[in-house]
mmCIF file of C-alpha atoms in Angstrom:
data_model
loop_
_atom_site.group_PDB
_atom_site.id
_atom_site.type_symbol
_atom_site.label_atom_id
_atom_site.label_comp_id
_atom_site.label_asym_id
_atom_site.label_seq_id
_atom_site.Cartn_x
_atom_site.Cartn_y
_atom_site.Cartn_z
ATOM 1 C CA MET N 257 82.571 95.718 118.413
ATOM 2 C CA GLY N 258 83.921 95.674 115.091
ATOM 3 C CA ALA N 259 86.394 93.519 113.162
ATOM 4 C CA PRO N 260 90.305 95.328 114.124
ATOM 5 C CA PHE N 261 90.798 95.328 110.661
ATOM 6 C CA GLY N 262 88.510 96.802 107.713
ATOM 7 C CA ALA N 263 90.374 95.737 104.526
ATOM 8 C CA LEU N 264 93.779 93.106 104.185
ATOM 9 C CA LEU N 265 95.865 94.019 101.347
ATOM 10 C CA HIS N 266 97.913 91.528 99.298
ATOM 11 C CA ILE N 267 100.777 93.063 96.111
ATOM 12 C CA ASP N 268 102.045 89.548 94.468
ATOM 13 C CA ALA N 269 101.915 88.238 97.471
ATOM 14 C CA VAL N 270 103.967 84.659 98.539
ATOM 15 C CA GLY N 271 102.492 82.563 101.439
ATOM 16 C CA ILE N 272 100.522 79.245 100.141
ATOM 17 C CA ARG N 273 101.231 76.233 97.939
ATOM 18 C CA VAL N 274 99.351 76.115 94.430
ATOM 19 C CA ASP N 275 100.561 73.434 92.864
ATOM 20 C CA PRO N 276 99.830 74.199 89.248
ATOM 21 C CA GLU N 277 101.832 77.247 89.269
ATOM 22 C CA PRO N 278 104.829 77.082 92.140
ATOM 23 C CA ILE N 279 106.380 79.780 93.050
ATOM 24 C CA THR N 280 109.514 81.178 91.557
ATOM 25 C CA ASP N 281 112.695 80.054 93.047
ATOM 26 C CA ILE N 282 114.196 83.035 92.922
ATOM 27 C CA PHE N 283 117.968 81.890 94.670
ATOM 28 C CA ALA N 284 118.153 79.416 91.651
ATOM 29 C CA LEU N 285 118.215 82.195 89.197
ATOM 30 C CA ASP N 286 121.197 84.518 88.334
ATOM 31 C CA ALA N 287 120.928 88.772 88.817
ATOM 32 C CA ARG N 288 119.112 88.496 85.036
ATOM 33 C CA GLY N 289 117.107 85.652 85.785
ATOM 34 C CA ILE N 290 115.825 87.224 88.501
ATOM 35 C CA ALA N 291 115.114 90.840 87.059
ATOM 36 C CA GLU N 292 113.035 88.173 84.064
ATOM 37 C CA HIS N 293 110.618 87.075 86.535
ATOM 38 C CA SER N 294 109.943 89.669 88.760
ATOM 39 C CA TRP N 295 109.468 93.030 86.031
ATOM 40 C CA HIS N 296 107.703 93.648 83.131
ATOM 41 C CA ASP N 297 110.557 95.220 81.826
ATOM 42 C CA PRO N 298 113.351 93.301 83.204
ATOM 43 C CA ASP N 299 115.576 96.256 80.447
ATOM 44 C CA ARG N 300 114.845 99.148 82.429
ATOM 45 C CA TYR N 301 115.880 97.218 86.105
ATOM 46 C CA HIS N 302 118.299 94.634 85.531
ATOM 47 C CA VAL N 303 121.305 96.264 87.581
ATOM 48 C CA ASP N 304 124.651 93.988 86.370
ATOM 49 C CA PRO N 305 126.173 92.704 89.673
ATOM 50 C CA ALA N 306 129.719 93.387 88.015
ATOM 51 C CA ALA N 307 128.913 97.214 88.016
ATOM 52 C CA LEU N 308 127.958 97.425 91.346
ATOM 53 C CA GLY N 309 130.718 98.945 93.556
ATOM 54 C CA SER N 310 132.086 96.940 96.592
ATOM 55 C CA GLU N 311 129.448 98.040 99.547
ATOM 56 C CA GLU N 312 126.418 97.772 97.296
ATOM 57 C CA LEU N 313 127.339 94.024 95.871
ATOM 58 C CA ALA N 314 127.613 93.481 99.990
ATOM 59 C CA ARG N 315 124.735 95.065 100.894
ATOM 60 C CA ARG N 316 122.760 92.752 97.609
ATOM 61 C CA GLN N 317 124.402 89.754 98.534
ATOM 62 C CA ALA N 318 123.142 90.769 102.467
ATOM 63 C CA ASN N 319 119.499 91.010 101.499
ATOM 64 C CA MET N 320 119.763 87.349 99.935
ATOM 65 C CA ALA N 321 120.713 86.041 102.887
ATOM 66 C CA THR N 322 118.074 87.727 104.675
ATOM 67 C CA MET N 323 115.954 86.899 102.194
ATOM 68 C CA ARG N 324 116.476 82.571 102.085
ATOM 69 C CA VAL N 325 116.194 82.703 105.957
ATOM 70 C CA LEU N 326 112.779 84.266 105.647
ATOM 71 C CA ALA N 327 111.966 82.535 102.897
ATOM 72 C CA GLY N 328 112.002 79.222 105.091
ATOM 73 C CA ASP N 329 111.472 75.475 104.712
ATOM 74 C CA PRO N 330 108.827 74.786 102.926
ATOM 75 C CA TYR N 331 109.997 77.407 100.397
ATOM 76 C CA MET N 332 107.902 80.628 100.930
ATOM 77 C CA HIS N 333 104.252 79.097 102.107
ATOM 78 C CA ASP N 334 103.011 77.466 104.850
ATOM 79 C CA PRO N 335 101.486 74.329 104.063
ATOM 80 C CA GLU N 336 98.131 75.573 106.558
ATOM 81 C CA LEU N 337 97.634 78.486 105.201
ATOM 82 C CA LEU N 338 95.574 78.086 102.079
ATOM 83 C CA SER N 339 92.870 75.938 104.539
ATOM 84 C CA ARG N 340 93.146 78.957 107.068
ATOM 85 C CA LEU N 341 92.047 81.953 104.670
ATOM 86 C CA GLY N 342 88.675 81.482 104.162
ATOM 87 C CA ARG N 343 87.658 81.825 107.607
ATOM 88 C CA ILE N 344 88.956 85.563 107.737
ATOM 89 C CA GLN N 345 85.888 87.609 107.506
ATOM 90 C CA VAL N 346 86.722 91.351 106.126
ATOM 91 C CA PRO N 347 87.940 91.708 102.415
ATOM 92 C CA ALA N 348 90.904 90.984 100.954
ATOM 93 C CA LEU N 349 92.745 92.746 97.964
ATOM 94 C CA LEU N 350 94.895 90.880 96.048
ATOM 95 C CA LEU N 351 96.621 93.077 93.221
ATOM 96 C CA TRP N 352 99.190 91.047 90.908
ATOM 97 C CA GLY N 353 101.079 92.378 88.667
ATOM 98 C CA GLU N 354 99.852 90.981 85.226
ATOM 99 C CA SER N 355 103.420 90.033 84.499
ATOM 100 C CA ASP N 356 104.795 88.623 87.648
ATOM 101 C CA ARG N 357 106.573 85.485 86.829
ATOM 102 C CA VAL N 358 107.728 84.886 90.641
ATOM 103 C CA VAL N 359 104.078 84.630 91.704
ATOM 104 C CA THR N 360 101.700 84.845 88.662
ATOM 105 C CA PRO N 361 97.910 86.121 88.281
ATOM 106 C CA ALA N 362 96.911 82.764 88.110
ATOM 107 C CA TYR N 363 98.422 81.497 91.474
ATOM 108 C CA GLY N 364 97.076 85.483 92.560
ATOM 109 C CA ALA N 365 94.113 83.479 91.186
ATOM 110 C CA VAL N 366 93.592 80.936 94.341
ATOM 111 C CA TYR N 367 94.765 83.018 96.573
ATOM 112 C CA ALA N 368 92.415 85.350 96.221
ATOM 113 C CA ASP N 369 89.529 82.687 95.838
ATOM 114 C CA ALA N 370 90.113 81.222 99.189
ATOM 115 C CA PHE N 371 89.551 84.107 101.128
ATOM 116 C CA ALA N 372 85.619 84.936 101.508
ATOM 117 C CA GLU N 373 85.895 88.275 100.368
ATOM 118 C CA GLY N 374 88.567 87.936 98.296
ATOM 119 C CA ARG N 375 89.205 89.787 94.936
ATOM 120 C CA LEU N 376 92.934 89.761 92.759
ATOM 121 C CA GLU N 377 92.853 93.336 90.688
ATOM 122 C CA THR N 378 95.948 92.882 87.721
ATOM 123 C CA ILE N 379 98.101 95.876 86.618
ATOM 124 C CA PRO N 380 98.584 96.010 83.163
ATOM 125 C CA GLU N 381 102.498 96.392 81.918
ATOM 126 C CA ALA N 382 104.057 95.859 85.442
ATOM 127 C CA GLY N 383 105.855 92.501 87.260
ATOM 128 C CA HIS N 384 106.144 91.302 90.994
ATOM 129 C CA LEU N 385 106.647 94.568 92.575
ATOM 130 C CA PRO N 386 104.120 97.009 90.529
ATOM 131 C CA HIS N 387 103.877 99.645 92.867
ATOM 132 C CA ILE N 388 107.292 100.672 91.472
ATOM 133 C CA GLU N 389 106.718 99.496 87.681
ATOM 134 C CA ARG N 390 103.178 101.185 87.977
ATOM 135 C CA PRO N 391 102.921 103.152 91.139
ATOM 136 C CA ASP N 392 99.534 105.118 89.196
ATOM 137 C CA ALA N 393 97.693 102.217 88.660
ATOM 138 C CA THR N 394 98.883 100.564 92.026
ATOM 139 C CA TYR N 395 97.740 103.527 94.525
ATOM 140 C CA ALA N 396 94.492 104.374 91.885
ATOM 141 C CA LEU N 397 93.458 100.436 92.735
ATOM 142 C CA LEU N 398 94.432 101.173 97.019
ATOM 143 C CA ASP N 399 92.701 104.355 97.285
ATOM 144 C CA ALA N 400 89.471 102.552 95.084
ATOM 145 C CA CYS N 401 89.770 99.629 97.566
ATOM 146 C CA LEU N 402 89.894 102.579 100.311
ATOM 147 C CA ALA N 403 86.948 103.787 99.341
ATOM 148 C CA ARG N 404 84.521 100.934 99.240
ATOM 149 C CA THR N 405 86.164 99.937 102.870
ATOM 150 C CA ASP N 406 83.845 100.903 106.117
ATOM 151 C CA THR N 407 86.641 103.381 107.993
ATOM 152 C CA ARG N 408 83.888 103.214 110.696
ATOM 153 C CA SER N 409 85.226 99.035 111.443
ATOM 154 C CA LEU N 410 88.691 100.725 112.446
ATOM 155 C CA PRO N 411 89.741 101.053 115.995
ATOM 156 C CA SER N 412 90.610 104.955 116.463
#
C-alpha cells in the first residue's frame, strides 16, 4: 500500500523553534508593524484600524483573539516537532515569501532541512502571504510540485 500523501506543502509555516530565527510575536505589533512584517509591499496592504467600521474592527479583533488561542504556549511551535520531521517519508515543499519577516526564509530553510525530502522555494516580492501577494508565482510552484508528485500513491 502506498503512502496516504504524495507530498506535503507548507506556505510560510510556523510550528518549529529555530533559535537564531525566532517567530515574530505578532501580538506585540500594532497594525502598521504587522503590515511591515507580513508584506513585501506593506503600504499596499496596510489598513489603518481607525478607518474601519465597527463591525469590521470587531471581526478583526475576534480573529486576533482566535489567533492567541491557536498560537498556544509555547508561542507558535511544538518543542518536539523539529526532531520528528525527519521521519516523514514523502517530499515536502516549503514555499516562502522572500520578504517574510514573521518567519524569515532562513527559518524556512531550517524547516525544509528537517524533512527527509524537504525543499525550500522562495517567492520574490512576497511576504508572509505569497498566495495573496504573488498568486501567479505561488501557484506556478504548486503546479510544478503536483507535476512531480506520484499521484498513484494517493487514495482514490
